[in-house]
Amino acid sequence: MTSRLKDRSLIDVSDLTTDEIRHFLKQAKDLKKKILDNPDNYSPPCNKSAVLMFFEPSTRTRASFEMSAQRLGLRVMNLDYSGSSSQKGETIFDTAQNIAALMPHMLIIRHSGSGVPYQISKLVKVPVVNAGDGFHAHPTQALLDAFTMQETFGDKLNQKKVLIIGDIAHSRVARSNILLLNKLGVSVDVCGPPTLIPPFANELGVQVFFDLDKIISNYDVIMALRMQTERQNSFQVPSLKEYSSRFGLTQERLAKIKETAILLHPGPINRGVEMGSAATDDRRSRVMDQVQNGIVVRTLLLSEILGVQV
Ligand code: CP
């Protein structure tokens, strides 16, 4: 059967229908089993290539896209930002068009500018996958987060309550997660300092809270976000210490969280700010599962878009 995602770009969750998301998550479950049963089973080399254009730092997304591509036998080129002609004044759009002229089969793009992968997808003829753009979107993170939630809650996920804590205003992870979970009918609320909640947050279909201690015991999924200091101005919270005391997953707060809840964080964690070591080591933490699920979701996505057998 032809893949539903064949030759398509993925810029945000809004590119996917609810049916496509459900189908994808089901396929991801099967693929994870296949990978775990036989982790050394890499596909033979194929004549398809992907270019990673990461113009912003990344550990998890970049490494898992690269390892996923290798698992599928793709030829991968990593465009080194510091050695690219961007350093000589070339725009990202010209760079992308020049790379596309080399005839790769896909571009995977991370950029600090919201909308850059979308604009590039309009300029080139190959599929573009958004690996995170500015405040806007991080669709593969949202897919792997939903997959991780579904691993715990299965078909009952839509009866569960998700809380996203922290710097919602600057978070592409929050936006893509809210969009995706809304499509799956899952209830999402947000909590953080008023200065880090976007002005029209309610329009995203979430309830907004400011006092974490009053509500934290109500939730089944607690997702802490990184304080994105590189995108904030210096007046948004008094200090990271103050932030942690009000919104961090501290030892005291762990005691208030449901025993059956799970703790998520997209990474990178500012240890001791959003999550202390007690939270990362807590048996409810699924942070490393999220990272591992990154391989599953991205392998599946690349295989579906490129029509490569996994
Ligand atoms: N979650 C995430 O996007 O992490 P990286 O910035 O390390 O890719």
PDB file of C-alpha atoms and ligand atoms in Angstrom:
ATOM      1  CA  MET A   1       0.000   0.000   0.000  1.00  0.00           C
ATOM      2  CA  THR A   2       1.313   3.473  -0.871  1.00  0.00           C
ATOM      3  CA  SER A   3       2.187   5.532   2.190  1.00  0.00           C
ATOM      4  CA  ARG A   4      -0.183   8.341   3.018  1.00  0.00           C
ATOM      5  CA  LEU A   5       2.797  10.598   3.608  1.00  0.00           C
ATOM      6  CA  LYS A   6       4.703   9.759   0.411  1.00  0.00           C
ATOM      7  CA  ASP A   7       6.480  12.798  -1.071  1.00  0.00           C
ATOM      8  CA  ARG A   8       4.813  15.153   1.425  1.00  0.00           C
ATOM      9  CA  SER A   9       6.474  17.821   3.568  1.00  0.00           C
ATOM     10  CA  LEU A  10       5.826  17.978   7.302  1.00  0.00           C
ATOM     11  CA  ILE A  11       5.933  21.549   8.570  1.00  0.00           C
ATOM     12  CA  ASP A  12       3.502  21.294  11.477  1.00  0.00           C
ATOM     13  CA  VAL A  13       0.957  18.955  12.997  1.00  0.00           C
ATOM     14  CA  SER A  14      -1.739  20.852  11.085  1.00  0.00           C
ATOM     15  CA  ASP A  15      -0.423  19.105   7.926  1.00  0.00           C
ATOM     16  CA  LEU A  16      -1.770  15.824   9.312  1.00  0.00           C
ATOM     17  CA  THR A  17      -5.376  14.741   9.701  1.00  0.00           C
ATOM     18  CA  THR A  18      -6.518  13.082  12.912  1.00  0.00           C
ATOM     19  CA  ASP A  19      -6.796   9.791  11.010  1.00  0.00           C
ATOM     20  CA  GLU A  20      -3.249  10.134   9.721  1.00  0.00           C
ATOM     21  CA  ILE A  21      -1.952  10.814  13.244  1.00  0.00           C
ATOM     22  CA  ARG A  22      -3.793   7.810  14.667  1.00  0.00           C
ATOM     23  CA  HIS A  23      -2.553   5.594  11.849  1.00  0.00           C
ATOM     24  CA  PHE A  24       1.011   6.887  12.303  1.00  0.00           C
ATOM     25  CA  LEU A  25       0.981   6.200  16.057  1.00  0.00           C
ATOM     26  CA  LYS A  26      -0.282   2.671  15.422  1.00  0.00           C
ATOM     27  CA  GLN A  27       2.480   2.061  12.874  1.00  0.00           C
ATOM     28  CA  ALA A  28       5.012   3.501  15.371  1.00  0.00           C
ATOM     29  CA  LYS A  29       3.944   0.928  17.949  1.00  0.00           C
ATOM     30  CA  ASP A  30       4.583  -1.910  15.476  1.00  0.00           C
ATOM     31  CA  LEU A  31       7.880  -0.400  14.368  1.00  0.00           C
ATOM     32  CA  LYS A  32       9.137  -0.004  17.943  1.00  0.00           C
ATOM     33  CA  LYS A  33       8.532  -3.669  18.598  1.00  0.00           C
ATOM     34  CA  LYS A  34      10.334  -4.566  15.385  1.00  0.00           C
ATOM     35  CA  ILE A  35      13.339  -2.360  16.269  1.00  0.00           C
ATOM     36  CA  LEU A  36      13.562  -3.581  19.872  1.00  0.00           C
ATOM     37  CA  ASP A  37      13.213  -7.219  18.810  1.00  0.00           C
ATOM     38  CA  ASN A  38      16.045  -6.805  16.358  1.00  0.00           C
ATOM     39  CA  PRO A  39      17.989  -3.578  16.993  1.00  0.00           C
ATOM     40  CA  ASP A  40      20.867  -4.580  14.698  1.00  0.00           C
ATOM     41  CA  ASN A  41      18.628  -4.975  11.671  1.00  0.00           C
ATOM     42  CA  TYR A  42      19.540  -1.984   9.481  1.00  0.00           C
ATOM     43  CA  SER A  43      18.051  -1.723   5.981  1.00  0.00           C
ATOM     44  CA  PRO A  44      20.560  -2.174   3.138  1.00  0.00           C
ATOM     45  CA  PRO A  45      21.891   1.020   1.507  1.00  0.00           C
ATOM     46  CA  CYS A  46      19.366   2.581  -0.863  1.00  0.00           C
ATOM     47  CA  ASN A  47      19.717   5.225  -3.527  1.00  0.00           C
ATOM     48  CA  LYS A  48      17.932   7.948  -1.588  1.00  0.00           C
ATOM     49  CA  SER A  49      19.555  10.818   0.250  1.00  0.00           C
ATOM     50  CA  ALA A  50      18.595  13.291   2.972  1.00  0.00           C
ATOM     51  CA  VAL A  51      20.300  16.554   3.885  1.00  0.00           C
ATOM     52  CA  LEU A  52      20.269  17.741   7.485  1.00  0.00           C
ATOM     53  CA  MET A  53      20.337  21.538   7.651  1.00  0.00           C
ATOM     54  CA  PHE A  54      20.562  22.350  11.359  1.00  0.00           C
ATOM     55  CA  PHE A  55      21.082  26.088  11.720  1.00  0.00           C
ATOM     56  CA  GLU A  56      20.426  26.038  15.478  1.00  0.00           C
ATOM     57  CA  PRO A  57      21.933  23.780  18.188  1.00  0.00           C
ATOM     58  CA  SER A  58      20.401  20.333  18.664  1.00  0.00           C
ATOM     59  CA  THR A  59      21.352  17.028  20.236  1.00  0.00           C
ATOM     60  CA  ARG A  60      18.287  14.776  20.272  1.00  0.00           C
ATOM     61  CA  THR A  61      16.549  15.807  17.045  1.00  0.00           C
ATOM     62  CA  ARG A  62      19.661  15.931  14.910  1.00  0.00           C
ATOM     63  CA  ALA A  63      21.140  12.685  16.247  1.00  0.00           C
ATOM     64  CA  SER A  64      17.879  10.786  15.948  1.00  0.00           C
ATOM     65  CA  PHE A  65      17.165  12.004  12.410  1.00  0.00           C
ATOM     66  CA  GLU A  66      20.687  10.995  11.413  1.00  0.00           C
ATOM     67  CA  MET A  67      20.458   7.584  13.090  1.00  0.00           C
ATOM     68  CA  SER A  68      16.985   7.041  11.632  1.00  0.00           C
ATOM     69  CA  ALA A  69      18.278   7.825   8.155  1.00  0.00           C
ATOM     70  CA  GLN A  70      21.180   5.401   8.662  1.00  0.00           C
ATOM     71  CA  ARG A  71      18.762   2.724   9.901  1.00  0.00           C
ATOM     72  CA  LEU A  72      16.905   3.085   6.588  1.00  0.00           C
ATOM     73  CA  GLY A  73      20.085   2.898   4.507  1.00  0.00           C
ATOM     74  CA  LEU A  74      19.775   6.504   3.324  1.00  0.00           C
ATOM     75  CA  ARG A  75      22.784   8.559   2.325  1.00  0.00           C
ATOM     76  CA  VAL A  76      22.982  11.492   4.735  1.00  0.00           C
ATOM     77  CA  MET A  77      24.697  14.811   4.351  1.00  0.00           C
ATOM     78  CA  ASN A  78      25.055  17.109   7.336  1.00  0.00           C
ATOM     79  CA  LEU A  79      25.369  20.708   6.222  1.00  0.00           C
ATOM     80  CA  ASP A  80      27.716  22.343   8.687  1.00  0.00           C
ATOM     81  CA  TYR A  81      26.276  25.760   9.481  1.00  0.00           C
ATOM     82  CA  SER A  82      29.575  27.226  10.664  1.00  0.00           C
ATOM     83  CA  GLY A  83      31.253  26.154   7.416  1.00  0.00           C
ATOM     84  CA  SER A  84      28.361  27.119   5.134  1.00  0.00           C
ATOM     85  CA  SER A  85      28.016  30.183   2.921  1.00  0.00           C
ATOM     86  CA  SER A  86      25.534  31.630   5.441  1.00  0.00           C
ATOM     87  CA  GLN A  87      28.689  32.922   7.080  1.00  0.00           C
ATOM     88  CA  LYS A  88      29.355  34.954   3.929  1.00  0.00           C
ATOM     89  CA  GLY A  89      25.924  36.536   3.791  1.00  0.00           C
ATOM     90  CA  GLU A  90      23.960  33.999   1.735  1.00  0.00           C
ATOM     91  CA  THR A  91      20.337  33.760   2.869  1.00  0.00           C
ATOM     92  CA  ILE A  92      18.993  30.469   4.197  1.00  0.00           C
ATOM     93  CA  PHE A  93      16.585  30.460   1.243  1.00  0.00           C
ATOM     94  CA  ASP A  94      19.404  30.704  -1.314  1.00  0.00           C
ATOM     95  CA  THR A  95      21.398  28.095   0.597  1.00  0.00           C
ATOM     96  CA  ALA A  96      18.432  25.708   0.598  1.00  0.00           C
ATOM     97  CA  GLN A  97      17.789  26.201  -3.129  1.00  0.00           C
ATOM     98  CA  ASN A  98      21.447  25.520  -3.869  1.00  0.00           C
ATOM     99  CA  ILE A  99      21.370  22.339  -1.777  1.00  0.00           C
ATOM    100  CA  ALA A 100      18.146  21.260  -3.508  1.00  0.00           C
ATOM    101  CA  ALA A 101      19.906  21.698  -6.881  1.00  0.00           C
ATOM    102  CA  LEU A 102      22.259  18.888  -5.789  1.00  0.00           C
ATOM    103  CA  MET A 103      19.223  16.565  -6.075  1.00  0.00           C
ATOM    104  CA  PRO A 104      18.792  15.153  -2.565  1.00  0.00           C
ATOM    105  CA  HIS A 105      15.465  13.430  -1.867  1.00  0.00           C
ATOM    106  CA  MET A 106      14.613  15.371   1.282  1.00  0.00           C
ATOM    107  CA  LEU A 107      15.666  18.378   3.385  1.00  0.00           C
ATOM    108  CA  ILE A 108      15.403  18.234   7.197  1.00  0.00           C
ATOM    109  CA  ILE A 109      15.617  21.762   8.568  1.00  0.00           C
ATOM    110  CA  ARG A 110      16.040  23.355  11.973  1.00  0.00           C
ATOM    111  CA  HIS A 111      16.214  27.134  12.130  1.00  0.00           C
ATOM    112  CA  SER A 112      15.683  29.841  14.729  1.00  0.00           C
ATOM    113  CA  GLY A 113      13.345  31.723  12.366  1.00  0.00           C
ATOM    114  CA  SER A 114       9.665  30.767  12.648  1.00  0.00           C
ATOM    115  CA  GLY A 115       8.390  29.875   9.187  1.00  0.00           C
ATOM    116  CA  VAL A 116      11.757  29.203   7.543  1.00  0.00           C
ATOM    117  CA  PRO A 117      11.066  25.495   6.756  1.00  0.00           C
ATOM    118  CA  TYR A 118       7.634  26.451   5.369  1.00  0.00           C
ATOM    119  CA  GLN A 119       9.112  29.124   3.087  1.00  0.00           C
ATOM    120  CA  ILE A 120      11.779  26.706   1.893  1.00  0.00           C
ATOM    121  CA  SER A 121       9.153  24.048   1.184  1.00  0.00           C
ATOM    122  CA  LYS A 122       7.558  26.522  -1.259  1.00  0.00           C
ATOM    123  CA  LEU A 123      10.880  27.072  -3.054  1.00  0.00           C
ATOM    124  CA  VAL A 124      12.154  23.521  -3.520  1.00  0.00           C
ATOM    125  CA  LYS A 125      10.668  20.439  -5.172  1.00  0.00           C
ATOM    126  CA  VAL A 126      11.689  17.879  -2.541  1.00  0.00           C
ATOM    127  CA  PRO A 127       9.861  17.181   0.739  1.00  0.00           C
ATOM    128  CA  VAL A 128      10.905  19.354   3.680  1.00  0.00           C
ATOM    129  CA  VAL A 129      10.675  18.145   7.274  1.00  0.00           C
ATOM    130  CA  ASN A 130      10.584  20.771   9.983  1.00  0.00           C
ATOM    131  CA  ALA A 131      12.979  19.777  12.766  1.00  0.00           C
ATOM    132  CA  GLY A 132      11.989  22.818  14.862  1.00  0.00           C
ATOM    133  CA  ASP A 133      11.580  26.457  13.781  1.00  0.00           C
ATOM    134  CA  GLY A 134      11.708  29.393  16.193  1.00  0.00           C
ATOM    135  CA  PHE A 135       8.600  29.663  18.393  1.00  0.00           C
ATOM    136  CA  HIS A 136       6.479  27.993  15.703  1.00  0.00           C
ATOM    137  CA  ALA A 137       6.474  24.203  15.466  1.00  0.00           C
ATOM    138  CA  HIS A 138       8.256  20.945  16.244  1.00  0.00           C
ATOM    139  CA  PRO A 139       5.967  18.305  14.731  1.00  0.00           C
ATOM    140  CA  THR A 140       8.211  15.247  15.195  1.00  0.00           C
ATOM    141  CA  GLN A 141       8.614  16.130  18.885  1.00  0.00           C
ATOM    142  CA  ALA A 142       4.830  16.266  19.259  1.00  0.00           C
ATOM    143  CA  LEU A 143       4.480  12.887  17.512  1.00  0.00           C
ATOM    144  CA  LEU A 144       7.072  11.250  19.746  1.00  0.00           C
ATOM    145  CA  ASP A 145       5.525  12.829  22.849  1.00  0.00           C
ATOM    146  CA  ALA A 146       2.050  11.547  21.941  1.00  0.00           C
ATOM    147  CA  PHE A 147       3.533   8.147  21.170  1.00  0.00           C
ATOM    148  CA  THR A 148       5.203   8.114  24.604  1.00  0.00           C
ATOM    149  CA  MET A 149       1.912   9.061  26.289  1.00  0.00           C
ATOM    150  CA  GLN A 150       0.075   6.371  24.353  1.00  0.00           C
ATOM    151  CA  GLU A 151       2.603   3.741  25.432  1.00  0.00           C
ATOM    152  CA  THR A 152       1.466   4.324  29.021  1.00  0.00           C
ATOM    153  CA  PHE A 153      -2.221   5.076  28.581  1.00  0.00           C
ATOM    154  CA  GLY A 154      -3.116   3.268  25.326  1.00  0.00           C
ATOM    155  CA  ASP A 155      -6.668   3.882  24.128  1.00  0.00           C
ATOM    156  CA  LYS A 156      -7.483   5.675  27.386  1.00  0.00           C
ATOM    157  CA  LEU A 157      -5.216   8.627  26.533  1.00  0.00           C
ATOM    158  CA  ASN A 158      -8.214  10.759  25.571  1.00  0.00           C
ATOM    159  CA  GLN A 159      -9.563  10.346  29.107  1.00  0.00           C
ATOM    160  CA  LYS A 160      -6.322  11.715  30.595  1.00  0.00           C
ATOM    161  CA  LYS A 161      -5.313  15.260  31.470  1.00  0.00           C
ATOM    162  CA  VAL A 162      -2.053  16.791  30.257  1.00  0.00           C
ATOM    163  CA  LEU A 163      -0.346  19.763  31.918  1.00  0.00           C
ATOM    164  CA  ILE A 164       2.433  21.675  30.145  1.00  0.00           C
ATOM    165  CA  ILE A 165       4.496  23.796  32.528  1.00  0.00           C
ATOM    166  CA  GLY A 166       6.750  26.779  31.960  1.00  0.00           C
ATOM    167  CA  ASP A 167       7.821  28.899  29.046  1.00  0.00           C
ATOM    168  CA  ILE A 168       4.774  28.387  26.824  1.00  0.00           C
ATOM    169  CA  ALA A 169       5.272  31.696  25.015  1.00  0.00           C
ATOM    170  CA  HIS A 170       8.561  30.704  23.366  1.00  0.00           C
ATOM    171  CA  SER A 171       7.843  27.017  22.957  1.00  0.00           C
ATOM    172  CA  ARG A 172       7.346  25.351  19.582  1.00  0.00           C
ATOM    173  CA  VAL A 173       7.071  22.083  21.530  1.00  0.00           C
ATOM    174  CA  ALA A 174       4.065  23.397  23.486  1.00  0.00           C
ATOM    175  CA  ARG A 175       2.339  24.658  20.336  1.00  0.00           C
ATOM    176  CA  SER A 176       2.778  21.439  18.371  1.00  0.00           C
ATOM    177  CA  ASN A 177       1.821  19.282  21.357  1.00  0.00           C
ATOM    178  CA  ILE A 178      -1.336  21.289  22.016  1.00  0.00           C
ATOM    179  CA  LEU A 179      -2.358  21.053  18.334  1.00  0.00           C
ATOM    180  CA  LEU A 180      -1.729  17.328  18.161  1.00  0.00           C
ATOM    181  CA  LEU A 181      -3.340  16.444  21.489  1.00  0.00           C
ATOM    182  CA  ASN A 182      -6.382  18.567  20.614  1.00  0.00           C
ATOM    183  CA  LYS A 183      -6.736  16.550  17.401  1.00  0.00           C
ATOM    184  CA  LEU A 184      -6.679  13.358  19.473  1.00  0.00           C
ATOM    185  CA  GLY A 185      -9.297  14.782  21.859  1.00  0.00           C
ATOM    186  CA  VAL A 186      -6.902  14.952  24.824  1.00  0.00           C
ATOM    187  CA  SER A 187      -7.406  17.713  27.394  1.00  0.00           C
ATOM    188  CA  VAL A 188      -4.378  20.029  27.754  1.00  0.00           C
ATOM    189  CA  ASP A 189      -3.815  22.815  30.291  1.00  0.00           C
ATOM    190  CA  VAL A 190      -0.809  25.084  30.727  1.00  0.00           C
ATOM    191  CA  CYS A 191       0.787  26.646  33.790  1.00  0.00           C
ATOM    192  CA  GLY A 192       3.619  29.150  34.068  1.00  0.00           C
ATOM    193  CA  PRO A 193       4.557  32.691  34.969  1.00  0.00           C
ATOM    194  CA  PRO A 194       2.118  35.211  33.388  1.00  0.00           C
ATOM    195  CA  THR A 195       5.048  36.726  31.484  1.00  0.00           C
ATOM    196  CA  LEU A 196       5.706  33.401  29.747  1.00  0.00           C
ATOM    197  CA  ILE A 197       2.121  32.623  28.742  1.00  0.00           C
ATOM    198  CA  PRO A 198       1.148  33.936  25.273  1.00  0.00           C
ATOM    199  CA  PRO A 199      -1.643  36.581  25.377  1.00  0.00           C
ATOM    200  CA  PHE A 200      -4.183  34.473  23.474  1.00  0.00           C
ATOM    201  CA  ALA A 201      -3.350  31.106  25.035  1.00  0.00           C
ATOM    202  CA  ASN A 202      -7.034  30.288  25.560  1.00  0.00           C
ATOM    203  CA  GLU A 203      -7.524  30.396  21.803  1.00  0.00           C
ATOM    204  CA  LEU A 204      -5.264  27.340  21.597  1.00  0.00           C
ATOM    205  CA  GLY A 205      -7.995  25.428  23.441  1.00  0.00           C
ATOM    206  CA  VAL A 206      -6.175  25.224  26.785  1.00  0.00           C
ATOM    207  CA  GLN A 207      -6.949  26.453  30.287  1.00  0.00           C
ATOM    208  CA  VAL A 208      -4.267  28.649  31.810  1.00  0.00           C
ATOM    209  CA  PHE A 209      -3.108  28.422  35.437  1.00  0.00           C
ATOM    210  CA  PHE A 210      -0.483  30.320  37.369  1.00  0.00           C
ATOM    211  CA  ASP A 211      -0.302  28.439  40.687  1.00  0.00           C
ATOM    212  CA  LEU A 212       1.240  25.040  40.054  1.00  0.00           C
ATOM    213  CA  ASP A 213       0.891  23.732  43.613  1.00  0.00           C
ATOM    214  CA  LYS A 214      -2.889  24.142  43.507  1.00  0.00           C
ATOM    215  CA  ILE A 215      -3.370  22.018  40.375  1.00  0.00           C
ATOM    216  CA  ILE A 216      -0.458  19.619  39.907  1.00  0.00           C
ATOM    217  CA  SER A 217      -2.226  16.683  41.579  1.00  0.00           C
ATOM    218  CA  ASN A 218      -4.994  16.739  38.906  1.00  0.00           C
ATOM    219  CA  TYR A 219      -2.887  15.593  35.953  1.00  0.00           C
ATOM    220  CA  ASP A 220      -1.848  12.315  34.326  1.00  0.00           C
ATOM    221  CA  VAL A 221       0.896  13.754  32.139  1.00  0.00           C
ATOM    222  CA  ILE A 222       3.159  16.498  33.446  1.00  0.00           C
ATOM    223  CA  MET A 223       5.382  18.010  30.775  1.00  0.00           C
ATOM    224  CA  ALA A 224       8.038  20.465  31.940  1.00  0.00           C
ATOM    225  CA  LEU A 225       9.491  22.775  29.283  1.00  0.00           C
ATOM    226  CA  ARG A 226      12.971  24.190  29.096  1.00  0.00           C
ATOM    227  CA  MET A 227      13.365  27.818  30.104  1.00  0.00           C
ATOM    228  CA  GLN A 228      14.320  29.203  26.691  1.00  0.00           C
ATOM    229  CA  THR A 229      16.553  31.962  27.947  1.00  0.00           C
ATOM    230  CA  GLU A 230      18.005  32.493  24.452  1.00  0.00           C
ATOM    231  CA  ARG A 231      14.550  33.693  23.324  1.00  0.00           C
ATOM    232  CA  GLN A 232      13.491  35.566  26.468  1.00  0.00           C
ATOM    233  CA  ASN A 233      14.386  39.069  27.467  1.00  0.00           C
ATOM    234  CA  SER A 234      15.990  39.576  30.850  1.00  0.00           C
ATOM    235  CA  PHE A 235      12.799  40.796  32.547  1.00  0.00           C
ATOM    236  CA  GLN A 236      10.523  37.814  32.104  1.00  0.00           C
ATOM    237  CA  VAL A 237      11.277  36.094  35.415  1.00  0.00           C
ATOM    238  CA  PRO A 238      13.146  37.514  38.422  1.00  0.00           C
ATOM    239  CA  SER A 239      15.667  34.641  38.361  1.00  0.00           C
ATOM    240  CA  LEU A 240      15.901  30.958  37.421  1.00  0.00           C
ATOM    241  CA  LYS A 241      16.005  30.168  41.157  1.00  0.00           C
ATOM    242  CA  GLU A 242      12.688  31.943  41.668  1.00  0.00           C
ATOM    243  CA  TYR A 243      11.244  30.189  38.603  1.00  0.00           C
ATOM    244  CA  SER A 244      12.330  26.808  39.930  1.00  0.00           C
ATOM    245  CA  SER A 245      10.817  27.469  43.347  1.00  0.00           C
ATOM    246  CA  ARG A 246       7.399  28.188  41.741  1.00  0.00           C
ATOM    247  CA  PHE A 247       7.348  25.976  38.656  1.00  0.00           C
ATOM    248  CA  GLY A 248      10.168  23.416  38.947  1.00  0.00           C
ATOM    249  CA  LEU A 249       9.486  19.694  39.466  1.00  0.00           C
ATOM    250  CA  THR A 250      11.116  19.643  42.891  1.00  0.00           C
ATOM    251  CA  GLN A 251      11.194  16.807  45.427  1.00  0.00           C
ATOM    252  CA  GLU A 252       8.281  18.419  47.300  1.00  0.00           C
ATOM    253  CA  ARG A 253       6.136  18.641  44.175  1.00  0.00           C
ATOM    254  CA  LEU A 254       6.852  15.040  43.186  1.00  0.00           C
ATOM    255  CA  ALA A 255       4.967  14.022  46.314  1.00  0.00           C
ATOM    256  CA  LYS A 256       1.858  15.862  45.042  1.00  0.00           C
ATOM    257  CA  ILE A 257       1.835  14.226  41.588  1.00  0.00           C
ATOM    258  CA  LYS A 258      -0.409  11.183  41.003  1.00  0.00           C
ATOM    259  CA  GLU A 259       1.356   7.856  41.442  1.00  0.00           C
ATOM    260  CA  THR A 260       0.055   6.809  38.007  1.00  0.00           C
ATOM    261  CA  ALA A 261       1.173  10.020  36.243  1.00  0.00           C
ATOM    262  CA  ILE A 262       4.136  10.288  33.891  1.00  0.00           C
ATOM    263  CA  LEU A 263       6.738  13.079  33.707  1.00  0.00           C
ATOM    264  CA  LEU A 264       7.975  14.337  30.352  1.00  0.00           C
ATOM    265  CA  HIS A 265      10.508  16.915  29.168  1.00  0.00           C
ATOM    266  CA  PRO A 266      11.490  17.437  25.506  1.00  0.00           C
ATOM    267  CA  GLY A 267      15.092  18.240  26.478  1.00  0.00           C
ATOM    268  CA  PRO A 268      17.587  19.667  26.852  1.00  0.00           C
ATOM    269  CA  ILE A 269      16.898  19.847  30.593  1.00  0.00           C
ATOM    270  CA  ASN A 270      18.307  22.655  32.669  1.00  0.00           C
ATOM    271  CA  ARG A 271      18.845  20.329  35.608  1.00  0.00           C
ATOM    272  CA  GLY A 272      17.666  21.928  38.825  1.00  0.00           C
ATOM    273  CA  VAL A 273      15.587  24.550  37.007  1.00  0.00           C
ATOM    274  CA  GLU A 274      12.614  22.774  35.328  1.00  0.00           C
ATOM    275  CA  MET A 275      13.389  19.361  36.808  1.00  0.00           C
ATOM    276  CA  GLY A 276      15.628  18.405  39.711  1.00  0.00           C
ATOM    277  CA  SER A 277      17.573  15.138  39.760  1.00  0.00           C
ATOM    278  CA  ALA A 278      14.847  13.616  41.934  1.00  0.00           C
ATOM    279  CA  ALA A 279      12.366  14.181  39.088  1.00  0.00           C
ATOM    280  CA  THR A 280      14.628  12.927  36.280  1.00  0.00           C
ATOM    281  CA  ASP A 281      15.383   9.803  38.352  1.00  0.00           C
ATOM    282  CA  ASP A 282      11.767   9.345  39.487  1.00  0.00           C
ATOM    283  CA  ARG A 283      10.173   6.075  38.321  1.00  0.00           C
ATOM    284  CA  ARG A 284       7.396   8.133  36.681  1.00  0.00           C
ATOM    285  CA  SER A 285       9.872   9.932  34.408  1.00  0.00           C
ATOM    286  CA  ARG A 286       9.639   8.929  30.730  1.00  0.00           C
ATOM    287  CA  VAL A 287      12.281  11.358  29.503  1.00  0.00           C
ATOM    288  CA  MET A 288      14.638   8.678  28.150  1.00  0.00           C
ATOM    289  CA  ASP A 289      11.672   6.878  26.544  1.00  0.00           C
ATOM    290  CA  GLN A 290      10.907  10.123  24.721  1.00  0.00           C
ATOM    291  CA  VAL A 291      14.451  10.181  23.355  1.00  0.00           C
ATOM    292  CA  GLN A 292      14.316   6.528  22.303  1.00  0.00           C
ATOM    293  CA  ASN A 293      10.910   7.062  20.720  1.00  0.00           C
ATOM    294  CA  GLY A 294      12.511   9.811  18.630  1.00  0.00           C
ATOM    295  CA  ILE A 295      14.257   7.082  16.626  1.00  0.00           C
ATOM    296  CA  VAL A 296      11.014   5.180  16.114  1.00  0.00           C
ATOM    297  CA  VAL A 297       8.975   8.191  15.021  1.00  0.00           C
ATOM    298  CA  ARG A 298      11.654   9.668  12.759  1.00  0.00           C
ATOM    299  CA  THR A 299      12.536   6.324  11.147  1.00  0.00           C
ATOM    300  CA  LEU A 300       8.868   5.806  10.391  1.00  0.00           C
ATOM    301  CA  LEU A 301       8.414   9.339   9.071  1.00  0.00           C
ATOM    302  CA  LEU A 302      11.413   9.169   6.715  1.00  0.00           C
ATOM    303  CA  SER A 303      10.391   5.735   5.495  1.00  0.00           C
ATOM    304  CA  GLU A 304       6.842   6.915   4.803  1.00  0.00           C
ATOM    305  CA  ILE A 305       7.851  10.116   3.000  1.00  0.00           C
ATOM    306  CA  LEU A 306      10.557   8.494   0.892  1.00  0.00           C
ATOM    307  CA  GLY A 307       8.790   5.184   0.329  1.00  0.00           C
ATOM    308  CA  VAL A 308      11.746   3.246   1.773  1.00  0.00           C
ATOM    309  CA  GLN A 309      11.023  -0.116   3.346  1.00  0.00           C
ATOM    310  CA  VAL A 310      11.875  -0.325   7.056  1.00  0.00           C
TER     311      VAL A 310
HETATM  312  N1   CP B   1      13.761  18.215  21.945  1.00  0.00           N
HETATM  313  C1   CP B   1      14.654  18.789  21.137  1.00  0.00           C
HETATM  314  O1   CP B   1      14.312  19.379  20.108  1.00  0.00           O
HETATM  315  O2   CP B   1      15.939  18.665  21.553  1.00  0.00           O
HETATM  316  P1   CP B   1      17.205  19.154  20.726  1.00  0.00           P
HETATM  317  O3   CP B   1      17.191  20.644  20.728  1.00  0.00           O
HETATM  318  O4   CP B   1      18.420  18.576  21.441  1.00  0.00           O
HETATM  319  O5   CP B   1      17.086  18.614  19.341  1.00  0.00           O
END
